[in-house]
Short mmCIF file of C-alpha atoms in Angstrom, two decimals:
data_model
loop_
_atom_site.label_atom_id
_atom_site.label_comp_id
_atom_site.label_asym_id
_atom_site.label_seq_id
_atom_site.Cartn_x
_atom_site.Cartn_y
_atom_site.Cartn_z
CA MET A 28 34.75 22.56 42.10
CA LEU A 29 37.72 21.90 44.35
CA ASP A 30 39.25 19.17 42.22
CA GLY A 31 42.99 19.82 42.06
CA TRP A 32 42.75 22.78 44.45
CA PRO A 33 45.25 23.04 47.33
CA ARG A 34 43.85 21.93 50.67
CA PRO A 35 44.13 24.08 53.76
CA ARG A 36 46.89 22.90 56.04
CA ALA A 37 45.59 23.49 59.55
CA THR A 38 47.77 24.16 62.54
CA THR A 39 46.91 23.75 66.22
CA LEU A 40 46.04 27.46 66.13
CA THR A 41 43.54 27.10 63.32
CA GLN A 42 42.17 23.58 63.69
CA PRO A 43 38.97 24.84 65.39
CA TYR A 44 38.29 27.04 62.34
CA TRP A 45 38.48 24.15 59.92
CA ASP A 46 36.57 21.82 62.27
CA ALA A 47 33.76 24.38 62.33
CA ALA A 48 33.92 24.74 58.54
CA ALA A 49 33.48 20.97 58.25
CA ARG A 50 30.24 21.44 60.24
CA HIS A 51 29.30 24.28 57.86
CA GLU A 52 29.87 26.92 60.52
CA LEU A 53 31.96 30.05 60.05
CA VAL A 54 33.80 31.06 63.20
CA LEU A 55 36.08 34.03 63.74
CA PRO A 56 38.62 35.02 66.37
CA ARG A 57 37.29 37.71 68.70
CA CYS A 58 39.47 39.42 71.26
CA GLU A 59 38.25 39.40 74.85
CA ASP A 60 40.17 42.54 75.69
CA CYS A 61 39.36 44.92 72.84
CA GLY A 62 36.27 43.14 71.59
CA ARG A 63 37.31 43.20 67.93
CA SER A 64 37.46 40.37 65.46
CA PHE A 65 40.50 39.77 63.30
CA PHE A 66 41.42 37.57 60.34
CA ARG A 67 43.40 35.63 59.53
CA PRO A 68 43.71 33.95 62.95
CA GLU A 69 46.96 34.79 64.73
CA VAL A 70 48.43 33.97 68.14
CA VAL A 71 47.80 37.47 69.42
CA CYS A 72 45.02 39.91 68.59
CA THR A 73 46.15 41.95 65.61
CA HIS A 74 44.47 45.06 67.02
CA CYS A 75 45.64 45.13 70.64
CA SER A 76 48.14 42.24 70.96
CA SER A 77 46.16 40.47 73.63
CA ARG A 78 46.54 36.70 73.80
CA ARG A 79 42.99 36.40 75.17
CA TRP A 80 40.74 35.66 72.26
CA THR A 81 38.15 33.02 71.46
CA TRP A 82 36.38 31.61 68.47
CA VAL A 83 32.87 33.02 68.03
CA PRO A 84 30.23 32.15 65.45
CA SER A 85 30.04 34.61 62.57
CA ARG A 86 26.78 35.79 61.04
CA GLY A 87 28.44 34.82 57.78
CA THR A 88 27.38 38.00 56.05
CA GLY A 89 29.58 40.56 54.38
CA THR A 90 30.40 42.76 51.43
CA VAL A 91 32.73 42.25 48.48
CA TYR A 92 35.48 44.88 48.90
CA SER A 93 37.31 43.75 45.81
CA PHE A 94 37.41 40.81 43.45
CA SER A 95 39.30 39.39 40.51
CA VAL A 96 38.11 36.92 37.92
CA VAL A 97 40.99 34.50 37.56
CA HIS A 98 41.57 32.95 34.15
CA ARG A 99 45.02 31.52 34.66
CA PRO A 100 44.68 28.94 37.42
CA MET A 101 47.02 28.64 40.35
CA TYR A 102 47.83 25.10 39.25
CA GLN A 103 47.15 23.42 35.93
CA GLY A 104 44.03 21.32 36.17
CA MET A 105 42.00 23.73 38.30
CA ALA A 106 38.82 24.79 36.52
CA VAL A 107 38.71 28.42 35.40
CA PRO A 108 37.46 31.05 35.57
CA TYR A 109 37.04 31.39 39.30
CA VAL A 110 36.48 34.48 41.39
CA VAL A 111 38.86 35.53 44.16
CA ALA A 112 37.51 38.17 46.50
CA ALA A 113 38.44 40.20 49.55
CA VAL A 114 35.27 39.96 51.65
CA ASP A 115 34.63 42.48 54.42
CA LEU A 116 32.70 40.53 57.04
CA ASP A 117 30.10 42.43 59.02
CA GLU A 118 32.11 41.66 62.17
CA GLY A 119 34.78 44.05 60.90
CA CYS A 120 37.51 41.82 59.54
CA THR A 121 38.38 40.83 55.98
CA MET A 122 39.22 37.51 54.40
CA PHE A 123 40.06 35.91 51.08
CA ALA A 124 37.27 33.84 49.60
CA ASN A 125 35.85 32.55 46.35
CA VAL A 126 32.51 33.95 45.24
CA VAL A 127 30.40 31.05 44.04
CA GLU A 128 26.86 30.18 42.95
CA CYS A 129 26.77 32.94 40.37
CA ASP A 130 28.27 33.89 37.04
CA PRO A 131 31.57 35.74 37.52
CA ALA A 132 30.04 38.60 35.54
CA GLU A 133 27.48 39.12 38.31
CA VAL A 134 30.09 39.84 40.98
CA ASP A 135 30.43 43.52 41.82
CA PHE A 136 32.08 45.87 44.31
CA GLY A 137 30.00 46.34 47.41
CA MET A 138 27.88 43.28 46.64
CA ARG A 139 26.33 41.68 49.70
CA VAL A 140 27.32 38.07 50.19
CA LYS A 141 26.63 35.24 52.60
CA VAL A 142 28.82 32.31 53.52
CA THR A 143 28.27 29.00 51.84
CA PHE A 144 30.37 25.90 52.29
CA VAL A 145 31.92 23.90 49.48
CA ASP A 146 32.64 20.35 50.59
CA TYR A 147 35.88 18.57 49.88
CA PRO A 148 35.19 15.03 48.62
CA GLU A 149 37.49 13.59 51.25
CA GLY A 150 35.82 15.47 54.12
CA GLY A 151 35.97 19.00 55.40
CA ALA A 152 34.72 22.12 53.69
CA LEU A 153 35.88 25.52 52.46
CA PRO A 154 33.97 28.66 53.47
CA CYS A 155 33.04 30.56 50.31
CA PHE A 156 30.50 33.28 49.65
CA ALA A 157 27.43 33.55 47.45
CA PRO A 158 25.37 36.60 46.47
CA SER A 159 22.83 37.52 49.10
CA ALA A 160 19.82 39.76 49.11
CA THR A 161 20.83 41.20 52.48
CA MET B 6 79.81 57.62 57.88
CA ALA B 7 76.20 57.79 56.81
CA LEU B 8 74.32 56.08 54.04
CA ASN B 9 75.27 58.81 51.62
CA ASP B 10 78.96 58.02 52.16
CA VAL B 11 78.32 54.76 50.37
CA ALA B 12 78.22 54.29 46.61
CA ILE B 13 77.51 51.69 44.00
CA ALA B 14 80.80 51.07 42.24
CA GLY B 15 80.00 48.17 39.93
CA VAL B 16 77.03 46.53 38.25
CA HIS B 17 76.54 43.71 35.81
CA VAL B 18 73.57 42.17 34.07
CA THR B 19 74.04 38.88 32.26
CA ARG B 20 72.12 37.98 29.15
CA GLN B 21 68.41 37.80 29.97
CA ALA B 22 66.46 35.22 28.00
CA ARG B 23 63.38 33.09 28.38
CA ASP B 24 65.63 30.04 28.64
CA LEU B 25 69.38 29.64 29.06
CA PRO B 26 70.17 26.14 27.85
CA GLY B 27 73.59 24.74 28.46
CA VAL B 28 74.44 26.74 31.58
CA SER B 29 73.71 26.22 35.24
CA SER B 30 72.30 28.77 37.65
CA MET B 31 75.67 28.75 39.37
CA ASP B 32 77.36 29.67 36.08
CA VAL B 33 74.99 32.62 35.74
CA VAL B 34 75.63 33.90 39.27
CA ILE B 35 79.41 33.61 38.87
CA GLU B 36 79.21 35.50 35.59
CA ALA B 37 77.17 38.25 37.25
CA VAL B 38 79.56 38.55 40.19
CA ARG B 39 82.70 38.60 38.01
CA GLY B 40 81.09 41.08 35.68
CA ALA B 41 80.23 43.49 38.48
CA LEU B 42 83.76 43.30 39.89
CA ASP B 43 85.24 43.94 36.43
CA ASP B 44 82.86 46.84 35.98
CA ALA B 45 84.12 48.36 39.22
CA GLY B 46 87.75 47.56 38.48
CA LEU B 47 88.02 45.47 41.65
CA GLU B 48 89.56 42.06 42.29
CA ARG B 49 87.92 39.13 44.05
CA HIS B 50 90.23 39.62 47.03
CA ASP B 51 88.94 43.14 47.56
CA VAL B 52 85.54 41.85 48.65
CA ASP B 53 84.72 41.37 52.34
CA GLY B 54 80.92 41.34 52.28
CA ALA B 55 78.55 39.09 50.37
CA CYS B 56 74.83 38.71 49.86
CA ILE B 57 74.80 36.32 46.94
CA GLU B 58 72.63 33.46 45.98
CA TRP B 59 74.32 30.05 46.02
CA PRO B 60 72.33 27.83 43.65
CA GLY B 61 74.76 24.97 44.20
CA PRO B 62 75.49 22.18 44.04
CA GLY B 63 78.11 22.10 46.77
CA GLY B 64 78.61 24.41 49.67
CA SER B 65 76.31 24.55 52.65
CA PRO B 66 72.64 25.20 51.95
CA ALA B 67 72.00 26.83 55.30
CA GLU B 68 73.98 30.04 54.78
CA PRO B 69 74.48 30.54 51.09
CA SER B 70 76.44 33.78 51.27
CA SER B 71 79.13 32.28 53.48
CA ASN B 72 79.88 29.75 50.75
CA TRP B 73 81.36 32.61 48.74
CA ALA B 74 84.17 33.33 51.20
CA PRO B 75 86.77 31.15 49.41
CA PHE B 76 85.77 32.67 46.05
CA PHE B 77 86.63 36.08 47.47
CA GLY B 78 90.02 34.86 48.63
CA GLY B 79 89.53 34.84 52.37
CA SER B 80 86.98 35.34 55.10
CA LEU B 81 83.98 37.62 54.86
CA ALA B 82 83.21 40.29 57.45
CA TRP B 83 79.53 40.64 56.51
CA THR B 84 76.88 38.49 54.88
CA SER B 85 73.15 38.42 54.43
CA ASP B 86 71.24 35.29 53.50
CA GLU B 87 67.72 36.68 53.25
CA ILE B 88 66.47 35.86 49.80
CA THR B 89 64.74 39.22 49.70
CA ASP B 90 68.20 40.85 50.05
CA MET B 91 69.78 38.80 47.30
CA GLY B 92 69.52 39.75 43.70
CA ALA B 93 70.86 43.16 44.74
CA SER B 94 67.42 44.25 45.85
CA VAL B 95 66.65 47.63 47.37
CA ARG B 96 66.49 45.90 50.73
CA GLY B 97 69.84 44.19 50.25
CA VAL B 98 71.51 47.36 48.96
CA LEU B 99 70.27 49.34 51.99
CA LYS B 100 71.50 46.67 54.42
CA ALA B 101 74.87 46.39 52.71
CA ALA B 102 75.22 50.16 52.62
CA ALA B 103 74.40 50.37 56.32
CA ALA B 104 77.05 47.73 57.05
CA ILE B 105 79.66 49.70 55.10
CA ALA B 106 78.59 52.99 56.68
CA THR B 107 78.98 51.50 60.17
CA GLY B 108 82.38 50.07 59.44
CA GLN B 109 81.37 46.41 59.49
CA CYS B 110 82.88 45.78 56.06
CA GLU B 111 84.21 47.70 53.08
CA VAL B 112 83.31 46.10 49.78
CA VAL B 113 80.06 44.19 49.35
CA VAL B 114 78.80 42.15 46.41
CA LEU B 115 75.10 41.32 46.08
CA GLY B 116 73.93 39.02 43.34
CA SER B 117 71.80 36.21 42.03
CA GLY B 118 70.91 34.32 38.90
CA ARG B 119 68.96 31.46 37.46
CA ALA B 120 69.21 29.32 34.37
CA SER B 121 65.80 27.73 34.76
CA ARG B 122 62.39 29.35 35.10
CA SER B 123 61.24 26.61 37.45
CA VAL B 124 63.36 27.97 40.29
CA ILE B 125 62.74 31.26 42.07
CA GLY B 126 65.63 31.27 44.44
CA GLY B 127 66.27 30.19 47.98
CA GLY B 128 65.36 26.66 47.00
CA GLN B 129 61.80 27.41 45.99
CA ALA B 130 60.89 25.36 42.96
CA THR B 131 57.71 26.05 41.10
CA GLU B 132 57.62 23.35 38.38
CA GLY B 133 55.52 25.55 36.14
CA ALA B 134 52.98 26.57 38.76
CA ALA B 135 51.98 30.20 38.99
CA LEU B 136 54.18 32.64 40.87
CA GLY B 137 53.40 32.70 44.55
CA THR B 138 52.12 29.16 44.83
CA THR B 139 54.92 27.85 47.03
CA LEU B 140 54.44 30.18 49.96
CA GLY B 141 52.22 27.88 52.08
CA LEU B 142 49.47 30.36 52.90
CA GLU B 143 46.69 28.63 54.79
CA PHE B 144 43.95 31.19 54.14
CA ALA B 145 44.96 32.10 50.60
CA ASP B 146 46.03 28.88 48.84
CA PRO B 147 42.69 27.06 49.18
CA TYR B 148 41.04 29.89 47.22
CA GLY B 149 43.42 29.64 44.28
CA VAL B 150 45.15 32.88 45.25
CA TYR B 151 48.66 33.56 43.94
CA ASN B 152 50.64 36.71 43.11
CA ALA B 153 48.60 37.90 40.15
CA PRO B 154 45.20 37.88 41.91
CA GLU B 155 46.83 39.36 45.04
CA PHE B 156 47.85 42.44 43.08
CA ALA B 157 44.77 42.36 40.89
CA LEU B 158 42.52 42.87 43.92
CA VAL B 159 44.20 46.22 44.56
CA ALA B 160 44.10 47.31 40.92
CA ALA B 161 40.44 46.34 40.65
CA ARG B 162 39.42 48.42 43.65
CA HIS B 163 41.41 51.37 42.31
CA MET B 164 39.35 51.21 39.13
CA HIS B 165 36.17 51.13 41.20
CA ASP B 166 37.14 53.97 43.54
CA TYR B 167 38.75 56.32 41.03
CA GLY B 168 37.49 55.34 37.60
CA THR B 169 40.92 54.14 36.52
CA THR B 170 40.51 52.30 33.24
CA SER B 171 42.02 49.22 31.66
CA ALA B 172 43.29 51.48 28.89
CA GLN B 173 45.22 53.58 31.40
CA ILE B 174 46.83 50.52 32.97
CA ALA B 175 47.58 49.27 29.46
CA MET B 176 49.15 52.61 28.58
CA VAL B 177 51.63 52.14 31.42
CA ALA B 178 52.37 48.64 30.18
CA ALA B 179 52.78 49.74 26.58
CA THR B 180 55.03 52.67 27.53
CA VAL B 181 57.36 50.47 29.55
CA ARG B 182 57.30 47.60 27.07
CA ASN B 183 58.27 49.97 24.29
CA ASN B 184 61.34 50.88 26.33
CA GLY B 185 62.16 47.16 26.48
CA HIS B 186 61.55 46.85 22.75
CA MET B 187 64.47 49.25 22.26
CA ASN B 188 66.79 47.65 24.83
CA PRO B 189 69.08 44.96 23.32
CA GLU B 190 69.45 43.38 26.75
CA ALA B 191 65.72 42.94 27.27
CA CYS B 192 63.72 39.78 26.68
CA TYR B 193 61.31 41.81 24.61
CA TYR B 194 63.96 43.52 22.52
CA GLY B 195 62.61 44.02 19.02
CA ARG B 196 59.30 42.32 19.86
CA GLY B 197 57.23 45.49 19.85
CA PRO B 198 56.26 48.18 19.41
CA PHE B 199 53.23 47.77 21.65
CA THR B 200 50.01 49.72 21.59
CA VAL B 201 47.40 50.06 24.29
CA ASP B 202 45.20 47.78 22.17
CA ASP B 203 47.92 45.12 21.99
CA VAL B 204 47.99 45.02 25.77
CA MET B 205 44.22 45.00 26.16
CA GLN B 206 43.82 42.26 23.55
CA SER B 207 46.26 39.97 25.35
CA ARG B 208 44.58 37.29 27.38
CA MET B 209 43.21 38.14 30.81
CA VAL B 210 45.17 36.53 33.63
CA ALA B 211 43.29 37.83 36.69
CA SER B 212 40.99 40.76 36.08
CA PRO B 213 41.86 43.54 35.48
CA LEU B 214 45.41 42.38 34.63
CA HIS B 215 46.07 41.09 31.14
CA LEU B 216 49.13 39.06 30.21
CA LEU B 217 50.91 42.09 28.78
CA ASP B 218 50.09 44.13 31.89
CA MET B 219 52.33 41.72 33.77
CA ALA B 220 56.03 40.91 34.12
CA THR B 221 57.67 38.42 31.84
CA MET B 222 59.37 35.40 33.39
CA ASN B 223 62.91 34.69 32.23
CA CYS B 224 66.39 33.53 33.20
CA GLY B 225 69.55 35.49 33.82
CA GLY B 226 71.41 37.16 36.65
CA ASN B 227 72.80 40.40 37.94
CA ALA B 228 75.12 41.74 40.62
CA ILE B 229 76.05 45.00 42.30
CA VAL B 230 79.18 46.08 44.17
CA LEU B 231 79.02 48.69 46.91
CA THR B 232 81.81 50.42 48.75
CA SER B 233 82.60 53.73 50.43
CA ILE B 234 82.37 56.75 48.21
CA GLY B 235 86.05 57.49 48.79
CA ARG B 236 87.03 54.06 47.53
CA ALA B 237 84.55 54.23 44.67
CA ARG B 238 86.10 57.45 43.42
CA GLN B 239 89.35 55.56 42.85
CA LEU B 240 87.69 52.91 40.72
CA ARG B 241 86.60 52.61 37.11
CA LYS B 242 83.15 54.14 37.04
CA PRO B 243 81.46 57.30 38.34
CA PRO B 244 80.11 56.45 41.81
CA VAL B 245 76.35 56.37 42.26
CA VAL B 246 75.55 57.54 45.78
CA ILE B 247 73.04 55.97 48.17
CA LEU B 248 71.24 59.19 49.10
CA GLY B 249 68.71 57.38 51.28
CA GLY B 250 66.18 54.63 51.62
CA ARG B 251 63.41 53.28 53.76
CA ARG B 252 60.76 50.58 53.81
CA GLU B 253 57.20 50.11 54.97
CA HIS B 254 55.80 46.72 55.95
CA LEU B 255 52.10 46.53 56.76
CA ARG B 256 51.97 42.84 57.63
CA GLY B 257 53.25 39.49 56.46
CA ALA B 258 53.14 39.30 52.68
CA TYR B 259 50.25 37.55 50.96
CA ALA B 260 48.68 35.91 54.01
CA ASN B 261 45.51 38.00 53.90
CA PRO B 262 44.14 40.15 51.12
CA ALA B 263 45.85 43.43 50.28
CA LEU B 264 43.22 46.18 50.50
CA LEU B 265 43.52 49.40 48.52
CA ARG B 266 42.27 51.38 51.51
CA GLU B 267 45.41 50.22 53.37
CA VAL B 268 48.06 49.77 50.67
CA GLY B 269 47.15 52.72 48.48
CA ALA B 270 49.21 55.08 50.59
CA MET B 271 51.82 52.51 51.56
CA GLY B 272 55.26 54.08 51.36
CA ARG B 273 54.00 57.65 51.11
CA ALA B 274 55.29 58.69 54.52
CA ALA B 275 58.53 56.79 53.97
CA ALA B 276 59.06 58.53 50.64
CA ARG B 277 58.56 61.93 52.27
CA ILE B 278 61.21 61.06 54.84
CA VAL B 279 63.72 59.86 52.23
CA LEU B 280 63.20 62.80 49.91
CA GLY B 281 63.05 65.32 52.76
CA ARG B 282 66.32 64.17 54.29
CA ALA B 283 68.01 64.45 50.90
CA GLY B 284 66.61 67.93 50.48
CA VAL B 285 64.72 67.12 47.29
CA SER B 286 61.12 66.67 46.22
CA ALA B 287 59.57 64.04 44.00
CA HIS B 288 59.41 66.64 41.24
CA ASP B 289 63.23 66.74 41.24
CA LEU B 290 63.45 63.06 40.38
CA ASP B 291 64.84 62.57 36.88
CA VAL B 292 64.28 58.84 36.50
CA LEU B 293 61.91 56.43 38.21
CA SER B 294 62.74 52.73 38.38
CA LEU B 295 59.49 51.42 39.86
CA TYR B 296 58.85 47.80 40.74
CA ASP B 297 56.53 46.49 38.07
CA PRO B 298 55.30 42.94 38.61
CA ASN B 299 52.34 44.50 36.82
CA ALA B 300 51.64 47.89 35.33
CA PHE B 301 49.25 48.90 38.11
CA GLU B 302 51.98 48.96 40.78
CA ILE B 303 53.70 51.68 38.75
CA MET B 304 50.53 53.73 39.03
CA ARG B 305 50.33 53.16 42.77
CA CYS B 306 53.94 54.32 43.14
CA LEU B 307 53.27 57.52 41.22
CA GLU B 308 50.54 58.29 43.76
CA MET B 309 52.79 57.15 46.62
CA LEU B 310 55.38 59.68 45.48
CA GLU B 311 52.62 62.31 45.35
CA LEU B 312 53.43 63.17 41.75
CA CYS B 313 49.66 63.08 41.41
CA GLU B 314 46.68 62.88 43.75
CA PRO B 315 45.50 59.55 45.17
CA GLY B 316 43.56 58.02 42.32
CA GLY B 317 45.04 60.50 39.83
CA SER B 318 47.61 58.21 38.25
CA GLY B 319 45.39 57.35 35.27
CA PRO B 320 45.15 60.90 33.93
CA TYR B 321 48.76 61.49 34.99
CA VAL B 322 49.93 58.65 32.79
CA GLU B 323 47.71 59.84 29.95
CA SER B 324 49.48 63.19 30.09
CA GLY B 325 52.66 61.47 28.90
CA ALA B 326 54.55 62.12 32.12
CA ILE B 327 56.13 58.66 32.34
CA ALA B 328 57.30 58.41 28.74
CA LEU B 329 60.96 58.80 27.79
CA ASP B 330 60.31 62.40 26.85
CA GLY B 331 58.04 63.01 29.85
CA ALA B 332 58.68 64.76 33.13
CA HIS B 333 59.37 61.51 35.03
CA PRO B 334 60.37 58.65 32.73
CA VAL B 335 59.59 55.27 34.24
CA ASN B 336 61.40 51.97 33.73
CA THR B 337 63.54 53.13 30.89
CA ASP B 338 65.09 49.66 30.45
CA GLY B 339 61.73 47.98 29.88
CA GLY B 340 61.12 47.02 33.50
CA LEU B 341 60.14 43.65 34.81
CA LEU B 342 57.40 43.88 32.23
CA SER B 343 59.77 43.42 29.32
CA HIS B 344 63.44 43.52 30.39
CA GLY B 345 63.00 40.57 32.67
CA TRP B 346 61.83 38.95 35.88
CA ASN B 347 64.72 36.60 36.47
CA GLY B 348 64.12 34.99 39.86
CA LEU B 349 65.60 36.99 42.73
CA GLY B 350 67.61 39.33 40.53
CA GLN B 351 64.55 41.13 39.25
CA MET B 352 64.61 43.28 42.38
CA GLY B 353 68.16 44.36 41.52
CA LEU B 354 67.38 45.14 37.89
CA LYS B 355 65.40 48.10 39.23
CA VAL B 356 68.47 49.35 41.12
CA ILE B 357 70.79 48.76 38.20
CA GLU B 358 68.73 50.80 35.76
CA GLY B 359 68.86 53.70 38.20
CA VAL B 360 72.63 53.31 38.39
CA ARG B 361 73.07 53.16 34.63
CA GLN B 362 70.96 56.26 34.10
CA LEU B 363 73.05 58.23 36.58
CA ARG B 364 76.28 56.98 35.00
CA ARG B 365 75.05 57.96 31.52
CA GLU B 366 75.27 54.29 30.44
CA ALA B 367 71.59 53.52 29.96
CA CYS B 368 70.11 52.19 26.76
CA ASN B 369 67.35 54.82 26.73
CA GLN B 370 69.45 57.53 28.35
CA ILE B 371 67.63 60.43 29.99
CA HIS B 372 69.68 63.55 29.38
CA GLY B 373 71.24 65.02 32.51
CA ALA B 374 69.80 62.53 34.99
CA GLU B 375 71.05 63.31 38.51
CA LEU B 376 68.46 61.68 40.77
CA ALA B 377 66.86 58.25 40.45
CA PHE B 378 64.18 56.74 42.66
CA VAL B 379 63.92 52.96 42.90
CA THR B 380 61.21 50.79 44.43
CA ASN B 381 60.75 47.10 45.17
CA ALA B 382 57.62 45.14 46.21
CA GLY B 383 54.30 46.94 46.48
CA ALA B 384 50.55 46.65 46.71
CA GLY B 385 49.88 42.93 46.68
CA ALA B 386 52.88 42.14 48.86
CA GLN B 387 51.87 44.66 51.53
CA HIS B 388 55.36 46.05 51.81
CA VAL B 389 57.40 48.51 49.79
CA GLU B 390 61.08 49.37 49.74
CA LEU B 391 62.42 52.70 48.56
CA LEU B 392 65.89 53.83 47.44
CA LEU B 393 67.11 57.25 46.35
CA LEU B 394 70.25 57.32 44.18
CA GLY B 395 72.23 60.35 43.10
CA THR B 396 75.30 61.31 41.12
CA ASP B 397 78.48 62.06 43.03
CA ARG B 398 78.74 65.81 43.51
#
């Protein structure tokens, strides 16, 4: 699926996220001062500006807040259609993702999803989401 | 001086076309700049402030606007090199006006242009890739996200929350494109008329946005000249006054998804401040020049301006309010949808249509227009910039 797709370019800030993804684990920043999670990862907590945050494992469950079925690919050569979504994670932050393992016509607002990892052939993986019963 | 002591004294739009063979981007920018100065009745040596793209070759890439100093016959007192200021954007016009109002300079030219669709401006080349692919966004790029899906996510949720329909979005697109169909300067001149069905039958790009719901990509340039209102009154054209402006930035553009629950009301408070300080209400606005990378953003802006309730833009558009004979005509030149999206200058095309309406020079002239409201950016970008223009009274 990821043939011809751009690869994430990790920084020192985000390397732990992508290392965890390679192990098929979804981790999120969580602030030690205000206790909230935020995404995408930033140097300081986006809620309270604290620098004291850590990576914590996510339950990997969430809800589709919005989605778009993309027919014109980002780059020529990427297979279409694909589904771009804004996923509200149960931890209270939101991220971009692709919804996979279903027909695009099955995706709906408020749909429950669970993280699934799509492997890059060269190593590493991309957290995506698939429909979930819960 | 305050912002409303500053006026737009000159504008120019070069030919807009899908391709401009035989000219360079630099040629286009120079044409735009010269045209705006001629329009104002000013000479190159009158200019002491610049915010102008420098496509090169030559000059220094690091501070493009400074390269224009010799062209203007001497040194410059003020420049801006932010690409989001160039193209005579709302942001650039507000910064230039503030510089003039605070005495940092007296005559400012803003401008940009491109002769090739593979260049956006500021050195960003796209080589045919979709708009928004060069931004280096770690948590967006890997998912195939670019500008169209970024905005589409907001439009899609609006349809879910409020029952907005594809036909309503398409009606906005058709209305604006039909303005472009009648505008000899527009890329889509003569290529309509467009019906709602025409828009809805065009291929889907990123649901719910069809091709004809979205801006056209083209080449061309434009420029604007600002100066004090006193100076402007001595020049060729009726001054168009900067009555006010303001922005709202939620977060860095495009890095994380734009959510309707956050961006739906983006700019609403800022608009109240701008209109309130000018002593007018949105219902007094004669012409709206709303940033339209896609037809949905127009709808969001109508709600932002509180011309209708949140979520009420669909029925509002169906009432005919945004048509040329409606209460609040929108994008009378054809907008980015059909006049053009020409690299950086597309932001300034919104300003220029407001200016032309207030000068009584517009292609689809709205009778007696005195107040124009201009926007740049919007939902998917998670920032919005607002500008209120008025006639000189």
